[in-house]
Amino acid sequence: MAAQPKPRIKVPKEAKAGEVVSIKTLISHEMESGQRKDKDGKVIPRKIINKFACEFNGTPVFSCDIDPAISANPYFEFSAKLTESGTFKFTWIDDDGAIYTDEQKITVN
Amino acid sequence: MKINRRHMLSLSAGAALFSIAGHRSAWADVPAAEKRIMDFAGGKTPASGKITLTAPEIAENGNTVPISVNVESAMTGGDMVDSVIIVADGNPNPEVATFHFTALSGTAVATTRMRLAKTQNVIAVAKMADGSVFMDKKEVKVTIGGCGG
Amino acid sequence: MKRLSVLLLVSVASISGLAVMAYADPVDDTLTIDDREMIIRAKAPKGHPFDEVLSGWLFRESETRATEADSFANPGMLAVERGEELWNTVDGSMGKSCSSCHNDASATMKDVGAHFPKWDAKARKPVNIEMKINDCRTERMGAEPYKFDAEEQVALTTYIKHQSLGTPVQIDLSEGEMQSWWEKGKELYYTRTGQLDFSCASCHEKSMGKFIRADHLSQGQVNGFPTYRFNTAGMVSLHNRFRGCIRDTRAEMPKAFSDELMALEVYVTWRGTGLSVETPAVRQ
């Protein structure tokens, strides 16, 4: 996609305290591996998202160091177990230094 | 009516292996993957068990192969998974991803989608908080499509 | 030497493909997207070569099927979201967006995509969604028409077609000269072409269910286009796929939206009558 990378997040709106909830994230990004060549035989420079992180109320939940072998439009599914309501913060770091973020609230009762 | 595509697959896989043979030096080989695992494991030999890697036996397209890892752990106190690496022994570089888990993860479960340049082994290695390491390995056959593939 | 062997192997595989192919039944499974069950098997319309029309989803491996069944995991939904953004973006000299006239697409475009291509009395030919969008852009928005396969064209088409998710495909052949375009499309469908001398029917009718190298041949239905392909990690429009298939037969490719490919779109869409719109489908 030529447009600015855009995250998609799926987090339940509510959860019970101590329940394990599933979180899904997807972001549009071509993940140029640095292995491909253009029509003139020149290597297309690597440009990937190299790091993804999820934190909850400022505490790390899950993160991933990403290599070029991760597919375009990187998808991550993982879990979280919470005891209080709060906000998830999601961060993707691009090779070019750009940072994409998104947030989502969850009510824990 | 039983599916009988193994013959086709072995033919395609054969062609795939053959076609990259000339560029061997540019590709990760098994020792590069092993070295990555040894570095991560801190010199220990990973044991089997505890970690399960789920990957398709046959990937319809090597550009997008779903994989999941699941490590048995209470994820509290001393029974914690620190991190999991995914390694592919037939890609240009063996590294795929490193997952970092925390107590807030609740479970050491993660799913992503990866690229496989050819039929090869995908290896997942888990490092526990106490330093012990566990490994699982799956061979994924990468098919060559007939149509624009 | 090695190179030659590779070429030989590849050509042996592709030329002998049709002769040595194995057969596998499509899977026996149901497809539910966002709690809505898709029609993936339908009784074929009168005059159809098959008794039953089958969605291409039934011919894919389980991981590919699962990705389409989960509207979050489906990366094609990124194009739907991008299309929604474009729907609401003002463009052109008249200061209008799609939504200026058509308001909320979830109401005004609901089921619309299931009934294209449609006869256009003014143009005196069938038109598809991409052509309708360009017509709106030039005639009502004062904007440049999208070039074939521009990222915006594919995303907006995907968004509009997605408003018909689940709706059975049904085109109106009684309007204008649709019937004669259908006839022309049918003729093209059965015409062998290219160095490999394949027609559409060679793969998608006579060899349906068999394997061409590692690809499980489907009926070649178009109810899921634009489609997300793992191969390119992006959206593929219907005319891109038509041209790709024709290229694979080693033939000259007609232009996108040419009369030939529009006739083919009319005929091939009819061949999928009764299947749910699956846009964005997920394929290998």
Coordinates of C-alpha atoms in Angstrom, one line a residue:
Chain A
M1 CA 0.0 0.0 0.0
A2 CA 1.3 3.4 -0.9
A3 CA -0.5 5.1 1.9
Q4 CA 1.0 5.7 5.4
P5 CA 1.3 2.5 7.4
K6 CA -1.9 2.1 9.3
P7 CA -2.3 -0.2 12.3
R8 CA -5.4 -2.4 13.1
I9 CA -5.9 -3.6 16.6
K10 CA -8.3 -6.1 18.1
V11 CA -8.7 -6.2 21.9
P12 CA -11.8 -7.1 23.8
K13 CA -13.6 -4.1 25.4
E14 CA -14.0 -6.0 28.7
A15 CA -12.4 -8.8 30.6
K16 CA -12.6 -10.5 33.9
A17 CA -9.7 -10.0 36.3
G18 CA -7.1 -12.7 35.7
E19 CA -8.7 -13.8 32.4
V20 CA -6.3 -14.4 29.5
V21 CA -7.4 -12.3 26.6
S22 CA -6.2 -12.6 23.0
I23 CA -4.8 -9.5 21.2
K24 CA -4.4 -9.3 17.4
T25 CA -2.5 -6.6 15.6
L26 CA -1.9 -5.9 11.9
I27 CA -0.2 -3.0 10.2
S28 CA 0.0 -2.2 6.5
H29 CA 3.7 -2.2 5.6
E30 CA 5.5 -3.7 2.6
M31 CA 8.5 -5.1 4.7
E32 CA 11.0 -4.6 1.9
S33 CA 13.5 -7.4 2.8
G34 CA 16.7 -6.0 1.2
Q35 CA 16.9 -9.2 -0.7
R36 CA 15.0 -8.1 -3.8
K37 CA 16.4 -6.4 -6.9
D38 CA 14.7 -3.8 -9.1
K39 CA 14.3 -4.0 -12.9
D40 CA 17.9 -2.7 -13.3
G41 CA 19.3 -5.3 -11.1
K42 CA 20.0 -3.0 -8.2
V43 CA 19.2 -4.2 -4.7
I44 CA 16.1 -2.5 -3.3
P45 CA 17.2 -1.3 0.2
R46 CA 15.8 -2.9 3.2
K47 CA 12.9 -1.1 4.9
I48 CA 11.0 -3.1 7.5
I49 CA 9.3 -2.6 10.8
N50 CA 12.0 -3.9 13.1
K51 CA 10.3 -3.8 16.4
F52 CA 6.8 -4.2 17.8
A53 CA 5.8 -3.6 21.4
C54 CA 2.7 -3.7 23.5
E55 CA 2.5 -2.2 27.0
F56 CA -0.4 -1.9 29.5
N57 CA -0.5 1.2 31.8
G58 CA 3.2 1.6 31.1
T59 CA 4.3 -2.0 31.8
P60 CA 5.5 -4.3 29.0
V61 CA 3.1 -7.0 27.9
F62 CA 4.8 -8.5 24.8
S63 CA 7.3 -7.3 22.3
C64 CA 8.9 -8.7 19.2
D65 CA 12.3 -8.0 17.4
I66 CA 11.5 -8.4 13.8
D67 CA 13.7 -9.6 10.9
P68 CA 13.1 -9.3 7.2
A69 CA 11.6 -12.8 7.1
I70 CA 8.4 -11.5 8.6
S71 CA 5.8 -11.2 5.9
A72 CA 4.4 -7.9 4.5
N73 CA 1.6 -6.4 6.6
P74 CA 3.0 -7.8 9.8
Y75 CA 0.5 -9.7 11.9
F76 CA 1.0 -10.5 15.6
E77 CA -1.4 -12.4 17.9
F78 CA -0.5 -12.8 21.6
S79 CA -2.2 -12.7 25.0
A80 CA -2.5 -10.6 28.1
K81 CA -3.7 -11.3 31.6
L82 CA -4.8 -8.2 33.6
T83 CA -6.0 -7.3 37.0
E84 CA -7.0 -3.7 36.5
S85 CA -8.7 -1.5 33.8
G86 CA -6.4 0.6 31.7
T87 CA -4.9 1.3 28.3
F88 CA -2.9 -0.8 25.9
K89 CA -0.3 1.1 23.9
F90 CA 1.0 -0.5 20.7
T91 CA 4.2 0.7 19.0
W92 CA 5.8 -0.2 15.7
I93 CA 9.3 1.1 14.8
D94 CA 10.3 1.5 11.2
D95 CA 13.8 1.2 9.8
D96 CA 13.5 4.8 8.7
G97 CA 13.0 5.9 12.3
A98 CA 9.2 6.5 12.0
I99 CA 7.2 5.3 14.9
Y100 CA 3.5 4.3 14.5
T101 CA 1.4 4.0 17.6
D102 CA -2.1 3.1 18.6
E103 CA -4.0 2.8 21.9
Q104 CA -7.0 0.8 23.1
K105 CA -8.8 0.8 26.5
I106 CA -10.0 -2.2 28.3
T107 CA -12.4 -2.5 31.3
V108 CA -11.4 -5.2 33.7
N109 CA -14.0 -6.2 36.3
Chain B
M1 CA -10.5 -39.6 -4.7
K2 CA -7.8 -39.4 -2.1
I3 CA -5.4 -36.5 -2.4
N4 CA -2.3 -37.6 -4.1
R5 CA -0.2 -34.5 -4.5
R6 CA 3.0 -35.7 -2.9
H7 CA 4.4 -36.6 -6.2
M8 CA 3.7 -33.1 -7.6
L9 CA 5.1 -31.6 -4.5
S10 CA 8.3 -33.5 -4.6
L11 CA 8.7 -32.5 -8.2
S12 CA 8.2 -28.8 -7.4
A13 CA 10.3 -28.9 -4.3
G14 CA 13.1 -30.5 -6.4
A15 CA 12.9 -27.8 -8.9
A16 CA 13.0 -25.2 -6.2
L17 CA 16.1 -26.6 -4.5
F18 CA 17.8 -27.0 -7.8
S19 CA 17.1 -23.4 -8.9
I20 CA 18.8 -21.9 -5.9
A21 CA 21.7 -24.3 -5.8
G22 CA 23.8 -22.0 -7.9
H23 CA 23.5 -19.1 -5.4
R24 CA 24.2 -21.2 -2.4
S25 CA 26.8 -18.9 -0.9
A26 CA 24.3 -16.1 -0.5
W27 CA 22.0 -18.2 1.6
A28 CA 21.9 -19.2 5.2
D29 CA 22.8 -22.8 5.7
V30 CA 22.2 -25.1 8.6
P31 CA 25.3 -24.0 10.5
A32 CA 24.2 -20.4 10.4
A33 CA 20.9 -21.3 11.9
E34 CA 22.6 -23.5 14.5
K35 CA 25.0 -20.7 15.4
R36 CA 22.0 -18.4 16.0
I37 CA 20.4 -21.0 18.2
M38 CA 23.6 -21.6 20.2
D39 CA 24.1 -17.8 20.7
F40 CA 20.6 -17.5 22.0
A41 CA 20.8 -20.6 24.2
G42 CA 24.1 -19.4 25.7
G43 CA 25.9 -22.5 24.7
K44 CA 23.3 -24.9 26.1
T45 CA 21.8 -27.6 24.0
P46 CA 18.1 -27.1 23.8
A47 CA 15.9 -29.9 25.2
S48 CA 12.8 -31.1 23.5
G49 CA 9.4 -30.6 25.2
K50 CA 7.6 -27.5 26.7
I51 CA 7.5 -25.6 23.4
T52 CA 5.2 -26.4 20.5
L53 CA 5.7 -24.8 17.1
T54 CA 2.7 -25.0 14.8
A55 CA 3.3 -24.5 11.1
P56 CA 1.6 -25.9 8.0
E57 CA 3.1 -29.0 6.6
I58 CA 2.7 -27.5 3.2
A59 CA 2.6 -23.7 2.7
E60 CA 0.5 -22.6 -0.3
N61 CA 2.8 -19.6 -0.8
G62 CA 6.1 -19.1 0.9
N63 CA 5.6 -15.3 1.1
T64 CA 3.0 -15.7 3.8
V65 CA 3.3 -18.7 6.1
P66 CA 1.4 -18.6 9.4
I67 CA 3.3 -19.9 12.5
S68 CA 2.5 -20.1 16.2
V69 CA 4.4 -20.9 19.3
N70 CA 3.1 -22.1 22.6
V71 CA 5.3 -22.6 25.6
E72 CA 4.0 -24.5 28.7
S73 CA 4.5 -22.1 31.6
A74 CA 2.5 -20.7 34.5
M75 CA 4.0 -17.3 33.6
T76 CA 4.4 -16.4 37.3
G77 CA 7.2 -16.5 39.9
G78 CA 10.0 -18.7 38.8
D79 CA 8.1 -20.5 36.0
M80 CA 8.4 -17.8 33.3
V81 CA 9.3 -17.8 29.7
D82 CA 11.7 -15.0 28.9
S83 CA 11.9 -15.1 25.1
V84 CA 11.4 -17.3 22.0
I85 CA 13.4 -17.1 18.8
I86 CA 12.1 -18.3 15.4
V87 CA 14.8 -19.4 13.0
A88 CA 14.6 -20.7 9.4
D89 CA 17.5 -22.8 8.2
G90 CA 17.0 -22.2 4.5
N91 CA 16.3 -18.5 4.2
P92 CA 18.9 -15.9 3.1
N93 CA 19.3 -15.1 6.9
P94 CA 18.2 -17.5 9.6
E95 CA 16.7 -14.9 11.9
V96 CA 12.9 -14.5 11.7
A97 CA 11.7 -13.0 15.0
T98 CA 12.3 -12.9 18.7
F99 CA 9.3 -12.8 21.0
H100 CA 9.7 -11.3 24.5
F101 CA 7.1 -12.3 27.1
T102 CA 6.3 -10.9 30.5
A103 CA 4.1 -11.7 33.5
L104 CA 1.4 -9.6 31.9
S105 CA 1.4 -11.9 28.9
G106 CA -0.4 -14.5 30.9
T107 CA 0.6 -17.2 28.5
A108 CA 3.7 -17.6 26.3
V109 CA 1.7 -17.9 23.1
A110 CA 2.3 -15.9 19.9
T111 CA 1.3 -16.1 16.2
T112 CA 2.8 -14.3 13.2
R113 CA 3.3 -14.8 9.4
M114 CA 6.7 -15.4 7.9
R115 CA 8.5 -15.8 4.6
L116 CA 10.1 -19.0 3.5
A117 CA 12.3 -19.0 0.4
K118 CA 12.0 -22.7 -0.1
T119 CA 11.2 -26.0 1.7
Q120 CA 13.1 -25.9 5.0
N121 CA 13.0 -26.3 8.7
V122 CA 11.4 -23.7 11.0
I123 CA 12.8 -23.9 14.5
A124 CA 11.5 -22.3 17.7
V125 CA 13.6 -22.0 20.8
A126 CA 12.3 -20.9 24.2
K127 CA 14.5 -19.5 26.9
M128 CA 13.0 -19.8 30.4
A129 CA 13.7 -17.3 33.2
D130 CA 15.9 -19.9 34.9
G131 CA 18.1 -20.1 31.8
S132 CA 16.9 -23.5 30.5
V133 CA 16.2 -23.8 26.8
F134 CA 13.7 -25.9 24.8
M135 CA 13.3 -26.4 21.1
D136 CA 10.7 -27.5 18.5
K137 CA 11.2 -27.9 14.8
K138 CA 8.9 -28.3 11.8
E139 CA 9.7 -28.9 8.2
V140 CA 7.5 -26.7 6.0
K141 CA 7.2 -27.7 2.3
V142 CA 7.0 -24.6 0.1
T143 CA 5.1 -25.2 -3.1
I144 CA 5.6 -23.5 -6.4
G145 CA 2.4 -22.3 -7.8
G146 CA 1.4 -22.9 -11.4
C147 CA 0.0 -19.5 -12.0
G148 CA 2.1 -16.4 -11.5
G149 CA 3.6 -18.0 -8.4
Chain C
M1 CA 24.5 -26.5 -17.4
K2 CA 22.7 -26.1 -14.1
R3 CA 20.6 -23.3 -15.5
L4 CA 19.7 -25.5 -18.5
S5 CA 18.6 -28.3 -16.2
V6 CA 16.5 -25.9 -14.2
L7 CA 14.8 -24.7 -17.3
L8 CA 14.2 -28.2 -18.5
L9 CA 12.7 -29.3 -15.2
V10 CA 10.5 -26.3 -15.0
S11 CA 9.2 -26.7 -18.6
V12 CA 8.7 -30.4 -18.1
A13 CA 6.7 -29.6 -15.0
S14 CA 4.5 -27.0 -16.8
I15 CA 4.1 -28.7 -20.1
S16 CA 3.3 -32.1 -18.8
G17 CA 1.3 -30.5 -16.0
L18 CA -2.1 -31.2 -17.5
A19 CA -1.2 -34.7 -18.3
V20 CA 0.1 -35.9 -15.0
M21 CA -2.1 -34.0 -12.6
A22 CA -3.6 -35.5 -9.6
Y23 CA -7.1 -34.8 -8.5
A24 CA -8.4 -33.7 -5.1
D25 CA -11.9 -32.9 -4.1
P26 CA -12.6 -29.4 -2.9
V27 CA -12.9 -29.4 0.9
D28 CA -16.2 -30.1 2.7
D29 CA -16.3 -27.0 4.9
T30 CA -18.3 -23.9 5.7
L31 CA -17.2 -20.3 5.6
T32 CA -18.5 -17.9 8.1
I33 CA -17.2 -14.3 8.1
D34 CA -18.3 -11.9 10.9
D35 CA -21.0 -14.3 12.0
R36 CA -22.5 -14.5 8.5
E37 CA -22.4 -17.7 6.6
M38 CA -21.1 -17.4 3.0
I39 CA -22.7 -19.3 0.1
I40 CA -19.7 -21.2 -1.2
R41 CA -21.7 -23.9 -3.1
A42 CA -24.7 -22.9 -5.2
K43 CA -26.8 -24.7 -7.8
A44 CA -25.5 -23.6 -11.2
P45 CA -27.7 -21.4 -13.4
K46 CA -29.4 -23.0 -16.4
G47 CA -27.0 -23.6 -19.3
H48 CA -23.9 -23.8 -17.0
P49 CA -21.4 -26.6 -17.6
F50 CA -21.3 -27.6 -13.9
D51 CA -24.2 -28.7 -11.7
E52 CA -22.8 -26.8 -8.8
V53 CA -20.7 -23.6 -8.7
L54 CA -17.9 -23.6 -6.0
S55 CA -16.1 -20.8 -4.4
G56 CA -12.3 -20.9 -4.9
W57 CA -12.1 -20.8 -1.1
L58 CA -12.9 -24.6 -1.1
F59 CA -9.8 -25.3 -3.1
R60 CA -7.3 -23.6 -0.7
E61 CA -5.2 -25.0 2.1
S62 CA -6.6 -24.7 5.7
E63 CA -4.3 -21.8 6.7
T64 CA -5.4 -19.8 3.7
R65 CA -9.0 -20.6 4.4
A66 CA -8.7 -19.6 8.1
T67 CA -7.1 -16.2 7.1
E68 CA -10.2 -15.3 5.0
A69 CA -12.6 -16.6 7.7
D70 CA -11.2 -14.2 10.2
S71 CA -12.0 -10.6 9.1
F72 CA -9.3 -9.3 11.4
A73 CA -6.6 -11.6 10.3
N74 CA -7.5 -11.0 6.6
P75 CA -4.9 -8.4 5.4
G76 CA -7.3 -7.5 2.6
M77 CA -9.3 -5.6 5.2
L78 CA -6.5 -3.0 5.2
A79 CA -7.6 -2.2 1.6
V80 CA -11.2 -2.0 2.8
E81 CA -10.2 0.6 5.5
R82 CA -8.1 2.5 3.0
G83 CA -11.1 2.5 0.6
E84 CA -13.3 3.9 3.3
E85 CA -10.8 6.7 3.8
L86 CA -10.9 7.5 0.0
W87 CA -14.7 7.3 0.0
N88 CA -14.7 10.2 2.4
T89 CA -11.9 12.2 0.8
V90 CA -12.7 15.3 -1.3
D91 CA -11.0 15.2 -4.7
G92 CA -11.3 17.2 -7.9
S93 CA -12.4 20.7 -9.0
M94 CA -16.0 20.3 -7.7
G95 CA -14.9 19.8 -4.1
K96 CA -16.7 16.5 -3.7
S97 CA -16.0 13.1 -2.3
C98 CA -17.9 9.9 -3.0
S99 CA -19.8 10.4 0.2
S100 CA -20.9 13.9 -0.8
C101 CA -23.4 12.2 -3.1
H102 CA -23.6 8.6 -1.9
N103 CA -23.5 9.3 1.8
D104 CA -22.9 6.2 4.0
A105 CA -21.6 3.4 1.8
S106 CA -22.8 0.8 4.2
A107 CA -26.4 1.8 3.3
T108 CA -26.1 3.2 -0.3
M109 CA -23.6 0.6 -1.6
K110 CA -25.1 -2.4 0.2
D111 CA -25.4 -5.3 -2.2
V112 CA -24.5 -3.1 -5.2
G113 CA -21.3 -4.9 -6.0
A114 CA -23.1 -8.3 -6.3
H115 CA -24.9 -7.1 -9.4
F116 CA -22.0 -5.8 -11.5
P117 CA -21.0 -5.7 -14.3
K118 CA -24.2 -3.8 -15.4
W119 CA -25.4 -2.5 -18.7
D120 CA -24.6 1.2 -19.2
A121 CA -27.1 2.7 -21.6
K122 CA -25.1 5.8 -22.3
A123 CA -21.8 4.0 -22.9
R124 CA -23.7 1.2 -24.7
K125 CA -21.6 -1.5 -23.0
P126 CA -21.3 -3.3 -19.7
V127 CA -19.4 -1.4 -17.0
N128 CA -17.8 -2.6 -13.8
I129 CA -17.2 -0.9 -10.4
E130 CA -13.8 0.5 -11.5
M131 CA -15.4 2.1 -14.5
K132 CA -18.2 3.5 -12.5
I133 CA -15.8 5.0 -10.1
N134 CA -13.9 6.7 -12.9
D135 CA -17.2 7.9 -14.4
C136 CA -18.1 9.6 -11.1
R137 CA -14.6 11.1 -10.9
T138 CA -14.6 12.6 -14.3
E139 CA -18.3 13.5 -14.6
R140 CA -19.3 14.5 -11.1
M141 CA -16.1 15.3 -9.2
G142 CA -14.0 17.0 -11.8
A143 CA -11.2 14.7 -10.8
E144 CA -8.7 12.7 -12.9
P145 CA -9.8 9.1 -13.6
Y146 CA -7.7 6.5 -11.8
K147 CA -5.2 4.7 -13.9
F148 CA -5.7 0.9 -14.1
D149 CA -4.6 -0.8 -10.8
A150 CA -3.8 2.5 -9.1
E151 CA -3.6 1.8 -5.4
E152 CA -6.7 4.0 -4.9
Q153 CA -8.7 2.3 -7.6
V154 CA -8.1 -1.1 -6.1
A155 CA -8.8 0.0 -2.5
L156 CA -12.0 1.9 -3.4
T157 CA -13.3 -1.0 -5.5
T158 CA -12.5 -3.4 -2.6
Y159 CA -14.4 -1.1 -0.2
I160 CA -17.5 -0.9 -2.4
K161 CA -17.5 -4.6 -3.2
H162 CA -17.1 -5.4 0.5
Q163 CA -20.5 -3.7 1.2
S164 CA -22.0 -6.8 -0.5
L165 CA -20.1 -9.3 1.6
G166 CA -22.4 -12.4 1.7
T167 CA -24.8 -11.3 -1.0
P168 CA -25.2 -13.8 -3.8
V169 CA -23.8 -12.7 -7.2
Q170 CA -26.6 -12.1 -9.7
I171 CA -26.2 -10.0 -12.8
D172 CA -29.0 -8.9 -15.1
L173 CA -28.5 -10.2 -18.6
S174 CA -31.8 -8.9 -19.8
E175 CA -30.7 -5.3 -19.8
G176 CA -29.6 -3.7 -23.1
E177 CA -27.2 -5.9 -25.1
M178 CA -25.9 -7.9 -22.1
Q179 CA -26.8 -11.2 -23.6
S180 CA -24.7 -10.6 -26.7
W181 CA -21.7 -9.5 -24.5
W182 CA -22.3 -12.8 -22.5
E183 CA -22.1 -14.7 -25.8
K184 CA -18.9 -12.9 -26.7
G185 CA -17.5 -13.6 -23.3
K186 CA -18.4 -17.3 -23.6
E187 CA -16.6 -17.5 -26.9
L188 CA -13.5 -16.0 -25.4
Y189 CA -13.7 -18.4 -22.4
Y190 CA -13.4 -21.4 -24.7
T191 CA -10.9 -20.0 -27.2
R192 CA -7.4 -21.5 -26.8
T193 CA -4.7 -18.9 -26.9
G194 CA -1.0 -18.4 -26.4
Q195 CA 2.0 -20.6 -26.9
L196 CA 0.7 -23.0 -24.3
D197 CA -2.6 -23.2 -26.2
F198 CA -4.8 -22.9 -23.1
S199 CA -8.3 -21.5 -22.9
C200 CA -9.9 -20.5 -19.6
A201 CA -11.8 -23.7 -19.7
S202 CA -8.6 -25.8 -20.1
C203 CA -7.8 -25.1 -16.5
H204 CA -11.0 -24.0 -14.8
E205 CA -13.5 -26.4 -16.4
K206 CA -11.8 -29.4 -17.9
S207 CA -9.1 -29.6 -15.2
M208 CA -11.0 -28.2 -12.2
G209 CA -9.9 -30.0 -9.0
K210 CA -6.6 -31.2 -10.5
F211 CA -3.2 -29.8 -9.7
I212 CA -1.2 -27.7 -12.1
R213 CA 2.2 -28.1 -10.5
A214 CA 1.3 -27.4 -6.9
D215 CA -1.8 -25.2 -7.6
H216 CA -5.1 -26.8 -6.9
L217 CA -7.3 -25.6 -9.8
S218 CA -10.6 -24.0 -8.9
Q219 CA -13.5 -23.1 -11.1
G220 CA -11.9 -19.7 -11.5
Q221 CA -14.8 -17.9 -9.8
V222 CA -14.6 -14.1 -9.4
N223 CA -16.9 -13.5 -6.4
G224 CA -13.9 -12.6 -4.1
F225 CA -12.2 -9.9 -6.2
P226 CA -10.4 -7.7 -5.6
T227 CA -8.6 -10.5 -3.7
Y228 CA -5.7 -10.4 -1.2
R229 CA -2.9 -12.7 -2.5
F230 CA -0.2 -14.1 -0.3
N231 CA 2.1 -14.2 -3.4
T232 CA 2.2 -10.4 -3.8
A233 CA 1.2 -9.6 -0.3
G234 CA -1.3 -7.2 -1.8
M235 CA -4.6 -6.8 -3.5
V236 CA -5.2 -8.2 -7.0
S237 CA -8.0 -6.7 -9.2
L238 CA -10.0 -8.9 -11.5
H239 CA -8.6 -7.5 -14.7
N240 CA -5.1 -7.9 -13.3
R241 CA -5.9 -11.6 -12.7
F242 CA -7.4 -12.0 -16.2
R243 CA -4.3 -10.5 -17.7
G244 CA -2.1 -12.7 -15.4
C245 CA -3.9 -15.8 -16.6
I246 CA -3.6 -14.8 -20.2
R247 CA 0.1 -14.0 -19.7
D248 CA 0.6 -17.4 -18.2
T249 CA -0.6 -19.0 -21.5
R250 CA 2.1 -16.9 -23.2
A251 CA -0.4 -14.9 -25.1
E252 CA -0.8 -11.1 -25.8
M253 CA -2.7 -9.5 -23.0
P254 CA -5.8 -7.4 -23.8
K255 CA -6.0 -4.1 -22.1
A256 CA -7.8 -3.8 -18.7
F257 CA -11.4 -2.8 -19.2
S258 CA -11.2 -3.5 -23.0
D259 CA -14.3 -4.8 -24.7
E260 CA -12.8 -8.3 -24.7
L261 CA -12.1 -8.4 -20.9
M262 CA -15.5 -6.7 -20.2
A263 CA -17.2 -9.5 -22.1
L264 CA -15.2 -12.0 -20.2
E265 CA -16.1 -10.4 -16.9
V266 CA -19.8 -10.6 -17.8
Y267 CA -19.5 -14.2 -18.7
V268 CA -17.3 -15.3 -15.8
T269 CA -19.3 -13.4 -13.3
W270 CA -22.4 -15.2 -14.5
R271 CA -20.6 -18.5 -14.1
G272 CA -20.5 -17.7 -10.3
T273 CA -24.2 -16.9 -10.0
G274 CA -25.4 -17.6 -6.5
L275 CA -22.1 -17.5 -4.7
S276 CA -21.7 -14.9 -2.0
V277 CA -19.5 -11.9 -2.6
E278 CA -16.4 -12.7 -0.6
T279 CA -14.4 -9.4 -1.2
P280 CA -11.7 -9.3 0.0
A281 CA -11.1 -13.0 -0.5
V282 CA -7.7 -14.5 0.5
R283 CA -5.8 -16.6 -1.9
Q284 CA -2.3 -18.1 -2.3

